[in-house]
């Protein structure tokens, strides 16, 4: 698609222009002066508001970030024609609301299919987020003539996932994998294989260094690794949370969704006071309203999730059924407990029956509503630094996958730390698998130590 064609397609309607014309490019005349198209001036008012921002490492070239003619674009043009008479502010609210419900219902359907399907979806979302961020680096840094940048970036993503996800599979299903001869070497030498894979990529990067482009290549090398550190680590922690029980994944995700929706609603109807310059549309009214709503929603949702073994049972392999365990004895955290009410409230009711997880939910909800949004602010600062409006235009009314899942990154990390600090309990089934995976000599030594321990 040519520049002129893309511009005319993008400016055919205000809605499509606002969503898909995501970057501004200045064209140089033959006499060295700069001419700016009227369409570019309109987009500049949306995408670039800070005149005193530092320059980019290189002048963007071809960084329109325009989506090619696709089903999504045609779909949005139809929406634009249907809502032609609606105020632009309300038009965006309607589109955002419709696709919010589409995502929520789709997410609920995926959750009903079980933890393995959810884990696969997390991996696919991670890959899509990586693609969006790497494409920005590739385009904005004018790196079309740099060899192997995208190839090496995807190679490092594969290597990182092989290492981290392999560790998780071995930890939870190592006993089963050791039973198959063709899988046993992958279990035994997993870390060495992962290290050699990464070393191969490292050598490939050094061999790809090109004279006069060293600084740009090393900048992009760091850019890729920071992206890997953030995305792969957080998605791996999400998988670990799922293994501890679907509730540890679904509950934090639901809190972020609730906080995002309620902050948007309060900000839309009552927002007056700007919260931060990084995201001018965010307001204190939306931040506080979303926080209070999240605390209430989290307390109620925690009580609902704690009732069902589907949510609270950890992901374990049942050797008798030759499949994943679908039932378990819930941890005390998910069993109702009677609490004595403190004195000011004991006048009305002396005891209160709650799931202990509901008390934990208050802490998790507080983090989701106070610190969680800073993941979004971080993403907003990133977009401002690179002069873009959205990471992509994949989800109408929302932007790209990174725009939608930015707050989930820090939330997943917090949840994993919270589990290991306050809620982690060793699994007897997992311990048995680890003992059975030992060599016969080490197994005998383990039993001897165990007998000596109980004799004492």
Short mmCIF file of C-alpha atoms in Angstrom, two decimals:
data_model
loop_
_atom_site.label_atom_id
_atom_site.label_comp_id
_atom_site.label_asym_id
_atom_site.label_seq_id
_atom_site.Cartn_x
_atom_site.Cartn_y
_atom_site.Cartn_z
CA UNK A 1 0.00 0.00 0.00
CA UNK A 2 1.46 3.38 -1.01
CA UNK A 3 1.65 6.36 1.31
CA UNK A 4 -0.95 8.37 -0.59
CA UNK A 5 -3.31 5.43 -0.79
CA UNK A 6 -2.90 4.71 2.88
CA UNK A 7 -3.53 8.33 3.76
CA UNK A 8 -6.69 8.54 1.70
CA UNK A 9 -7.95 5.27 3.14
CA UNK A 10 -7.18 6.38 6.66
CA UNK A 11 -8.82 9.78 6.28
CA UNK A 12 -11.99 8.44 4.68
CA UNK A 13 -13.72 8.67 8.04
CA UNK A 14 -12.90 10.35 11.36
CA UNK A 15 -13.14 7.12 13.31
CA UNK A 16 -10.83 5.11 11.06
CA UNK A 17 -8.39 8.01 10.85
CA UNK A 18 -8.26 8.31 14.63
CA UNK A 19 -7.65 4.59 15.11
CA UNK A 20 -5.33 3.73 12.25
CA UNK A 21 -3.34 6.86 11.50
CA UNK A 22 -1.01 6.21 14.39
CA UNK A 23 2.17 8.03 13.49
CA UNK A 24 3.31 11.28 11.85
CA UNK A 25 5.91 11.46 9.10
CA UNK A 26 7.41 14.67 7.81
CA UNK A 27 8.44 14.65 4.15
CA UNK A 28 11.47 16.57 2.89
CA UNK A 29 11.23 18.71 -0.25
CA UNK A 30 13.96 18.79 -2.87
CA UNK A 31 15.19 22.14 -1.56
CA UNK A 32 15.63 20.76 1.97
CA UNK A 33 12.54 22.43 3.47
CA UNK A 34 9.86 20.38 5.21
CA UNK A 35 6.26 20.29 4.06
CA UNK A 36 3.51 18.81 6.20
CA UNK A 37 0.27 17.55 4.75
CA UNK A 38 -3.03 18.74 6.27
CA UNK A 39 -3.81 15.14 7.26
CA UNK A 40 -0.49 14.98 9.09
CA UNK A 41 -1.31 18.14 11.06
CA UNK A 42 -4.59 16.59 12.20
CA UNK A 43 -2.86 13.41 13.28
CA UNK A 44 -0.12 15.36 15.01
CA UNK A 45 -2.67 16.95 17.32
CA UNK A 46 -3.63 13.47 18.45
CA UNK A 47 -0.30 11.65 18.61
CA UNK A 48 2.21 14.31 19.66
CA UNK A 49 1.41 16.82 22.38
CA UNK A 50 4.86 17.51 23.88
CA UNK A 51 6.98 19.89 21.82
CA UNK A 52 9.95 19.65 24.17
CA UNK A 53 10.39 15.87 23.91
CA UNK A 54 13.84 14.57 23.07
CA UNK A 55 14.43 13.48 19.46
CA UNK A 56 14.24 9.86 18.45
CA UNK A 57 17.49 7.92 17.91
CA UNK A 58 16.85 8.28 14.17
CA UNK A 59 14.26 10.11 12.13
CA UNK A 60 11.34 7.71 11.56
CA UNK A 61 11.00 6.48 8.03
CA UNK A 62 7.90 4.71 6.83
CA UNK A 63 6.55 4.71 10.39
CA UNK A 64 2.94 5.45 9.53
CA UNK A 65 1.83 2.41 11.55
CA UNK A 66 -1.16 2.21 9.24
CA UNK A 67 -2.99 -1.09 9.21
CA UNK A 68 -3.42 -2.60 5.77
CA UNK A 69 -6.86 -3.11 4.32
CA UNK A 70 -8.27 -5.89 6.48
CA UNK A 71 -11.45 -7.34 7.88
CA UNK A 72 -11.04 -5.19 11.01
CA UNK A 73 -10.70 -1.98 9.01
CA UNK A 74 -13.74 -2.78 6.85
CA UNK A 75 -15.67 -3.68 9.98
CA UNK A 76 -14.79 -0.36 11.60
CA UNK A 77 -15.79 1.57 8.48
CA UNK A 78 -19.21 -0.09 8.66
CA UNK A 79 -19.45 0.91 12.34
CA UNK A 80 -18.49 4.45 11.38
CA UNK A 81 -21.29 4.66 8.84
CA UNK A 82 -23.83 3.31 11.34
CA UNK A 83 -22.79 5.83 14.00
CA UNK A 84 -22.25 8.76 11.63
CA UNK A 85 -24.62 11.03 13.55
CA UNK A 86 -23.32 10.17 17.02
CA UNK A 87 -21.01 12.48 18.95
CA UNK A 88 -17.38 11.23 18.53
CA UNK A 89 -16.95 10.91 22.30
CA UNK A 90 -20.04 8.73 22.65
CA UNK A 91 -19.14 6.85 19.45
CA UNK A 92 -15.85 5.74 21.00
CA UNK A 93 -17.69 4.84 24.22
CA UNK A 94 -20.16 2.62 22.32
CA UNK A 95 -17.48 0.83 20.30
CA UNK A 96 -15.27 0.34 23.34
CA UNK A 97 -18.22 -1.01 25.34
CA UNK A 98 -19.30 -3.48 22.64
CA UNK A 99 -15.85 -4.96 22.21
CA UNK A 100 -15.27 -5.03 25.97
CA UNK A 101 -18.23 -7.38 26.29
CA UNK A 102 -17.03 -9.42 23.32
CA UNK A 103 -13.64 -9.91 25.03
CA UNK A 104 -15.21 -10.72 28.42
CA UNK A 105 -17.56 -13.35 26.96
CA UNK A 106 -14.76 -14.84 24.87
CA UNK A 107 -12.51 -14.95 27.92
CA UNK A 108 -15.23 -16.69 29.96
CA UNK A 109 -15.61 -19.33 27.24
CA UNK A 110 -11.85 -20.00 27.23
CA UNK A 111 -11.78 -20.32 31.03
CA UNK A 112 -14.55 -22.93 30.88
CA UNK A 113 -12.30 -25.05 28.61
CA UNK A 114 -9.78 -25.61 31.40
CA UNK A 115 -6.34 -24.52 32.57
CA UNK A 116 -4.37 -25.98 29.65
CA UNK A 117 -6.37 -23.97 27.13
CA UNK A 118 -5.96 -20.82 29.23
CA UNK A 119 -2.20 -21.44 29.43
CA UNK A 120 -2.03 -21.75 25.65
CA UNK A 121 -3.99 -18.49 25.24
CA UNK A 122 -1.56 -16.72 27.61
CA UNK A 123 1.32 -17.90 25.43
CA UNK A 124 -0.41 -16.70 22.24
CA UNK A 125 -1.13 -13.28 23.78
CA UNK A 126 2.51 -13.02 24.84
CA UNK A 127 3.61 -13.73 21.24
CA UNK A 128 1.20 -11.11 19.87
CA UNK A 129 2.37 -8.48 22.39
CA UNK A 130 5.99 -9.23 21.48
CA UNK A 131 5.17 -8.78 17.80
CA UNK A 132 3.58 -5.38 18.43
CA UNK A 133 6.55 -4.06 20.45
CA UNK A 134 9.21 -5.44 18.11
CA UNK A 135 7.43 -3.98 15.07
CA UNK A 136 7.57 -0.54 16.69
CA UNK A 137 11.30 -0.87 17.28
CA UNK A 138 11.85 -2.19 13.79
CA UNK A 139 9.94 0.65 12.14
CA UNK A 140 10.69 3.64 14.33
CA UNK A 141 14.43 3.01 14.39
CA UNK A 142 14.55 2.85 10.57
CA UNK A 143 16.14 -0.58 10.77
CA UNK A 144 15.04 -2.03 7.43
CA UNK A 145 18.64 -2.40 6.32
CA UNK A 146 19.88 -4.10 9.50
CA UNK A 147 20.43 -7.83 9.01
CA UNK A 148 18.67 -10.47 11.08
CA UNK A 149 17.06 -8.08 13.61
CA UNK A 150 13.57 -9.55 13.52
CA UNK A 151 14.84 -13.10 12.95
CA UNK A 152 17.08 -12.90 16.02
CA UNK A 153 14.32 -11.24 18.07
CA UNK A 154 11.93 -14.12 17.40
CA UNK A 155 14.73 -16.62 17.98
CA UNK A 156 15.41 -15.14 21.45
CA UNK A 157 11.67 -15.28 22.19
CA UNK A 158 11.61 -18.99 21.33
CA UNK A 159 14.71 -19.62 23.46
CA UNK A 160 13.29 -17.76 26.48
CA UNK A 161 10.00 -19.61 26.29
CA UNK A 162 11.75 -22.96 25.87
CA UNK A 163 13.75 -22.34 29.03
CA UNK A 164 11.02 -20.98 31.32
CA UNK A 165 8.07 -23.03 30.12
CA UNK A 166 10.24 -26.13 30.03
CA UNK A 167 11.10 -25.56 33.70
CA UNK A 168 7.40 -25.40 34.53
CA UNK A 169 6.57 -28.58 32.60
CA UNK A 170 9.40 -30.48 34.27
CA UNK A 171 8.37 -29.22 37.69
CA UNK A 172 4.76 -30.36 37.31
CA UNK A 173 4.99 -33.30 34.90
CA UNK A 174 8.61 -34.41 35.18
CA UNK A 175 7.68 -37.84 36.53
CA UNK A 176 5.40 -38.52 33.57
CA UNK A 177 7.99 -37.23 31.07
CA UNK A 178 10.71 -39.42 32.58
CA UNK A 179 8.62 -42.49 31.78
CA UNK A 180 9.08 -41.89 28.05
CA UNK A 181 12.60 -42.58 26.80
CA UNK A 182 12.45 -40.02 24.00
CA UNK A 183 11.51 -37.23 26.47
CA UNK A 184 13.98 -38.14 29.20
CA UNK A 185 17.00 -36.40 27.58
CA UNK A 186 14.95 -33.20 27.28
CA UNK A 187 14.26 -33.34 31.02
CA UNK A 188 17.80 -34.26 32.07
CA UNK A 189 19.61 -31.75 29.85
CA UNK A 190 16.94 -29.05 29.67
CA UNK A 191 18.98 -26.17 31.09
CA UNK A 192 22.06 -27.02 29.03
CA UNK A 193 19.96 -27.16 25.84
CA UNK A 194 18.38 -23.78 26.71
CA UNK A 195 21.79 -22.25 27.40
CA UNK A 196 23.25 -23.53 24.13
CA UNK A 197 20.24 -22.19 22.22
CA UNK A 198 20.72 -18.74 23.74
CA UNK A 199 24.47 -18.85 23.11
CA UNK A 200 23.81 -19.64 19.44
CA UNK A 201 21.60 -16.54 19.19
CA UNK A 202 24.27 -14.47 20.92
CA UNK A 203 26.91 -15.63 18.44
CA UNK A 204 24.49 -14.96 15.58
CA UNK A 205 24.00 -11.39 16.77
CA UNK A 206 27.74 -10.73 16.97
CA UNK A 207 28.21 -12.11 13.45
CA UNK A 208 25.39 -9.88 12.18
CA UNK A 209 27.04 -6.64 13.37
CA UNK A 210 27.33 -4.23 10.48
CA UNK A 211 29.83 -1.41 10.22
CA UNK A 212 28.39 2.11 10.84
CA UNK A 213 25.31 0.54 12.49
CA UNK A 214 26.85 -0.78 15.71
CA UNK A 215 25.10 1.68 18.02
CA UNK A 216 21.70 1.09 16.45
CA UNK A 217 22.12 -2.69 16.52
CA UNK A 218 23.17 -2.77 20.16
CA UNK A 219 20.26 -0.43 21.03
CA UNK A 220 17.83 -2.82 19.37
CA UNK A 221 19.53 -5.80 21.06
CA UNK A 222 18.84 -4.19 24.44
CA UNK A 223 15.33 -3.23 23.29
CA UNK A 224 14.61 -6.87 22.44
CA UNK A 225 15.92 -8.21 25.73
CA UNK A 226 14.02 -5.70 27.86
CA UNK A 227 10.87 -6.69 25.97
CA UNK A 228 11.64 -10.36 26.63
CA UNK A 229 12.29 -9.71 30.30
CA UNK A 230 8.95 -7.97 30.76
CA UNK A 231 6.69 -10.13 28.58
CA UNK A 232 8.17 -13.61 28.95
CA UNK A 233 8.69 -13.27 32.70
CA UNK A 234 5.15 -12.03 33.34
CA UNK A 235 3.51 -14.64 31.09
CA UNK A 236 5.58 -17.36 32.76
CA UNK A 237 4.41 -16.13 36.16
CA UNK A 238 0.82 -16.29 34.89
CA UNK A 239 1.34 -19.93 33.96
CA UNK A 240 2.82 -20.60 37.40
CA UNK A 241 -0.22 -18.96 38.99
CA UNK A 242 -2.53 -21.16 36.92
CA UNK A 243 -0.66 -24.24 38.16
CA UNK A 244 -1.37 -23.17 41.76
CA UNK A 245 -5.07 -22.99 40.91
CA UNK A 246 -7.17 -21.18 38.32
CA UNK A 247 -8.30 -18.73 41.01
CA UNK A 248 -4.78 -17.27 41.23
CA UNK A 249 -4.93 -16.38 37.55
CA UNK A 250 -8.59 -15.59 37.03
CA UNK A 251 -9.08 -13.48 40.16
CA UNK A 252 -6.23 -10.94 39.51
CA UNK A 253 -7.17 -10.73 35.83
CA UNK A 254 -10.80 -10.00 36.77
CA UNK A 255 -9.68 -7.29 39.21
CA UNK A 256 -7.72 -5.48 36.49
CA UNK A 257 -10.65 -5.76 34.08
CA UNK A 258 -13.04 -4.39 36.71
CA UNK A 259 -10.68 -1.56 37.65
CA UNK A 260 -10.14 -0.61 34.02
CA UNK A 261 -13.87 -0.58 33.20
CA UNK A 262 -14.97 1.26 36.33
CA UNK A 263 -12.15 3.81 36.12
CA UNK A 264 -13.18 4.49 32.52
CA UNK A 265 -16.85 4.81 33.50
CA UNK A 266 -16.22 7.13 36.46
CA UNK A 267 -13.77 9.16 34.42
CA UNK A 268 -16.15 9.39 31.47
CA UNK A 269 -19.10 10.66 33.50
CA UNK A 270 -17.46 12.44 36.45
CA UNK A 271 -13.83 13.00 35.45
CA UNK A 272 -12.63 16.58 35.94
CA UNK A 273 -9.17 16.45 37.55
CA UNK A 274 -6.28 15.09 35.42
CA UNK A 275 -4.31 12.33 37.11
CA UNK A 276 -1.03 12.27 35.17
CA UNK A 277 0.45 13.94 32.10
CA UNK A 278 1.48 10.55 30.74
CA UNK A 279 -2.19 9.73 30.16
CA UNK A 280 -4.20 12.98 29.93
CA UNK A 281 -7.56 11.19 29.75
CA UNK A 282 -7.06 9.54 33.16
CA UNK A 283 -8.61 11.46 36.05
CA UNK A 284 -8.53 11.31 39.84
CA UNK A 285 -12.28 10.71 39.86
CA UNK A 286 -11.84 7.65 37.64
CA UNK A 287 -8.86 6.42 39.67
CA UNK A 288 -10.68 6.64 43.02
CA UNK A 289 -14.02 5.38 41.69
CA UNK A 290 -12.32 2.43 40.01
CA UNK A 291 -10.38 1.65 43.19
CA UNK A 292 -13.42 1.54 45.47
CA UNK A 293 -15.38 -0.52 42.93
CA UNK A 294 -12.50 -2.99 42.64
CA UNK A 295 -12.32 -3.54 46.41
CA UNK A 296 -16.05 -4.31 46.61
CA UNK A 297 -16.03 -6.44 43.46
CA UNK A 298 -12.95 -8.39 44.60
CA UNK A 299 -14.42 -9.26 48.02
CA UNK A 300 -17.62 -10.60 46.45
CA UNK A 301 -15.85 -12.44 43.61
CA UNK A 302 -13.41 -14.10 46.04
CA UNK A 303 -16.33 -15.64 47.93
CA UNK A 304 -17.86 -16.96 44.70
CA UNK A 305 -14.62 -18.48 43.33
CA UNK A 306 -13.74 -20.13 46.66
CA UNK A 307 -16.84 -22.33 46.48
CA UNK A 308 -15.77 -24.29 43.41
CA UNK A 309 -12.97 -26.86 43.18
CA UNK A 310 -12.53 -26.03 39.48
CA UNK A 311 -11.02 -22.70 40.54
CA UNK A 312 -9.15 -23.63 43.73
CA UNK A 313 -7.58 -27.00 42.87
CA UNK A 314 -3.93 -26.84 41.75
CA UNK A 315 -2.92 -28.23 38.38
CA UNK A 316 -1.73 -31.78 39.09
CA UNK A 317 -1.38 -34.99 37.15
CA UNK A 318 -3.50 -37.92 38.34
CA UNK A 319 -1.57 -41.11 37.54
CA UNK A 320 -4.59 -43.35 38.15
CA UNK A 321 -6.81 -41.44 35.71
CA UNK A 322 -3.88 -40.74 33.36
CA UNK A 323 -4.91 -37.11 33.14
CA UNK A 324 -5.24 -33.87 35.04
CA UNK A 325 -6.87 -34.05 38.48
CA UNK A 326 -10.31 -32.45 38.48
CA UNK A 327 -10.97 -32.59 42.22
CA UNK A 328 -9.03 -32.08 45.43
CA UNK A 329 -9.34 -31.29 49.12
CA UNK A 330 -9.40 -27.47 49.16
CA UNK A 331 -6.70 -25.74 51.16
CA UNK A 332 -7.78 -24.08 54.44
CA UNK A 333 -7.52 -20.82 52.53
CA UNK A 334 -10.63 -21.85 50.59
CA UNK A 335 -12.64 -23.37 53.45
CA UNK A 336 -15.14 -21.29 55.40
CA UNK A 337 -13.93 -20.07 58.77
CA UNK A 338 -15.80 -18.34 61.60
CA UNK A 339 -14.22 -15.06 62.68
CA UNK A 340 -15.05 -13.10 65.85
CA UNK A 341 -16.15 -9.59 65.03
CA UNK A 342 -14.14 -6.74 66.63
CA UNK A 343 -15.81 -4.84 69.47
CA UNK A 344 -17.26 -1.86 67.62
CA UNK A 345 -19.11 -4.25 65.28
CA UNK A 346 -19.81 -7.14 67.70
CA UNK A 347 -22.83 -5.22 69.00
CA UNK A 348 -24.62 -6.03 65.72
CA UNK A 349 -23.08 -9.43 64.99
CA UNK A 350 -20.64 -11.42 67.12
CA UNK A 351 -19.25 -13.75 64.46
CA UNK A 352 -18.80 -13.68 60.73
CA UNK A 353 -18.32 -16.70 58.45
CA UNK A 354 -15.94 -16.04 55.57
CA UNK A 355 -13.48 -17.74 53.30
CA UNK A 356 -9.96 -16.72 54.41
CA UNK A 357 -9.21 -15.97 50.76
CA UNK A 358 -11.72 -13.12 50.96
CA UNK A 359 -9.44 -11.37 53.46
CA UNK A 360 -6.48 -11.92 51.14
CA UNK A 361 -8.60 -10.54 48.31
CA UNK A 362 -8.67 -7.12 49.98
CA UNK A 363 -4.87 -6.87 49.77
CA UNK A 364 -4.78 -8.13 46.17
CA UNK A 365 -7.62 -5.76 45.19
CA UNK A 366 -5.85 -2.83 46.81
CA UNK A 367 -2.72 -3.53 44.77
CA UNK A 368 -4.75 -3.98 41.58
CA UNK A 369 -6.48 -0.62 42.03
CA UNK A 370 -3.51 1.44 43.27
CA UNK A 371 -0.34 0.02 41.70
CA UNK A 372 -1.83 -1.96 38.80
CA UNK A 373 -2.74 1.16 36.77
CA UNK A 374 0.93 2.17 36.74
CA UNK A 375 1.47 -0.60 34.21
CA UNK A 376 -0.83 1.39 31.94
CA UNK A 377 1.00 4.64 32.74
CA UNK A 378 4.28 2.92 31.85
CA UNK A 379 2.81 1.86 28.49
CA UNK A 380 1.51 5.42 27.92
CA UNK A 381 5.00 6.80 28.51
CA UNK A 382 6.39 4.29 26.04
CA UNK A 383 3.88 5.34 23.39
CA UNK A 384 4.65 9.02 23.95
CA UNK A 385 8.37 8.34 23.65
CA UNK A 386 7.84 6.74 20.24
CA UNK A 387 5.12 9.20 19.08
CA UNK A 388 2.40 6.59 18.59
CA UNK A 389 -1.22 6.53 19.68
CA UNK A 390 -1.65 2.76 20.13
CA UNK A 391 0.59 -0.29 19.91
CA UNK A 392 -1.65 -1.69 17.16
CA UNK A 393 -5.25 -1.56 15.93
CA UNK A 394 -6.12 -5.19 16.52
CA UNK A 395 -9.00 -4.63 18.99
CA UNK A 396 -11.45 -1.91 17.84
CA UNK A 397 -11.84 0.80 20.44
CA UNK A 398 -8.96 -0.55 22.54
CA UNK A 399 -5.86 -0.57 20.34
CA UNK A 400 -3.44 -3.49 20.42
CA UNK A 401 -2.95 -6.39 22.79
CA UNK A 402 -0.29 -4.48 24.73
CA UNK A 403 -2.76 -1.60 25.21
CA UNK A 404 -5.21 -4.04 26.75
CA UNK A 405 -2.85 -6.21 28.83
CA UNK A 406 -0.29 -3.67 30.06
CA UNK A 407 -1.62 -3.65 33.64
CA UNK A 408 -1.80 -7.46 33.72
CA UNK A 409 2.00 -7.68 33.57
CA UNK A 410 2.74 -6.15 36.96
CA UNK A 411 -0.35 -7.81 38.44
CA UNK A 412 0.86 -11.29 37.47
CA UNK A 413 4.24 -10.68 39.07
CA UNK A 414 2.67 -9.42 42.30
CA UNK A 415 0.30 -12.39 42.49
CA UNK A 416 3.14 -14.87 42.09
CA UNK A 417 5.16 -13.17 44.84
CA UNK A 418 2.05 -13.05 47.06
CA UNK A 419 1.44 -16.80 46.60
CA UNK A 420 5.00 -17.75 47.48
CA UNK A 421 5.01 -15.41 50.50
CA UNK A 422 1.58 -15.93 52.07
CA UNK A 423 -0.30 -18.79 50.41
CA UNK A 424 2.10 -21.43 49.08
CA UNK A 425 1.66 -24.94 50.47
CA UNK A 426 3.75 -27.91 49.34
CA UNK A 427 1.73 -30.39 47.28
CA UNK A 428 1.98 -34.05 48.45
CA UNK A 429 1.35 -35.24 44.90
CA UNK A 430 4.16 -33.06 43.55
CA UNK A 431 6.54 -34.21 46.28
CA UNK A 432 5.75 -37.84 45.45
CA UNK A 433 6.51 -37.21 41.78
CA UNK A 434 9.86 -35.68 42.70
CA UNK A 435 10.75 -38.64 44.95
CA UNK A 436 9.81 -41.17 42.25
CA UNK A 437 11.97 -39.26 39.76
CA UNK A 438 15.08 -39.91 41.92
CA UNK A 439 17.55 -42.65 41.14
CA UNK A 440 17.14 -45.87 43.24
CA UNK A 441 20.20 -44.97 45.35
CA UNK A 442 18.96 -41.44 46.08
CA UNK A 443 15.49 -42.79 46.81
CA UNK A 444 16.87 -45.15 49.45
CA UNK A 445 18.84 -42.28 50.98
CA UNK A 446 15.72 -40.13 51.06
CA UNK A 447 13.73 -42.85 52.84
CA UNK A 448 16.54 -43.33 55.38
CA UNK A 449 16.61 -39.60 56.15
CA UNK A 450 12.83 -39.56 56.42
CA UNK A 451 12.81 -42.46 58.91
CA UNK A 452 15.54 -40.84 61.01
CA UNK A 453 13.62 -37.58 61.07
CA UNK A 454 10.43 -39.18 62.42
CA UNK A 455 12.35 -41.25 64.98
CA UNK A 456 13.57 -38.03 66.52
#
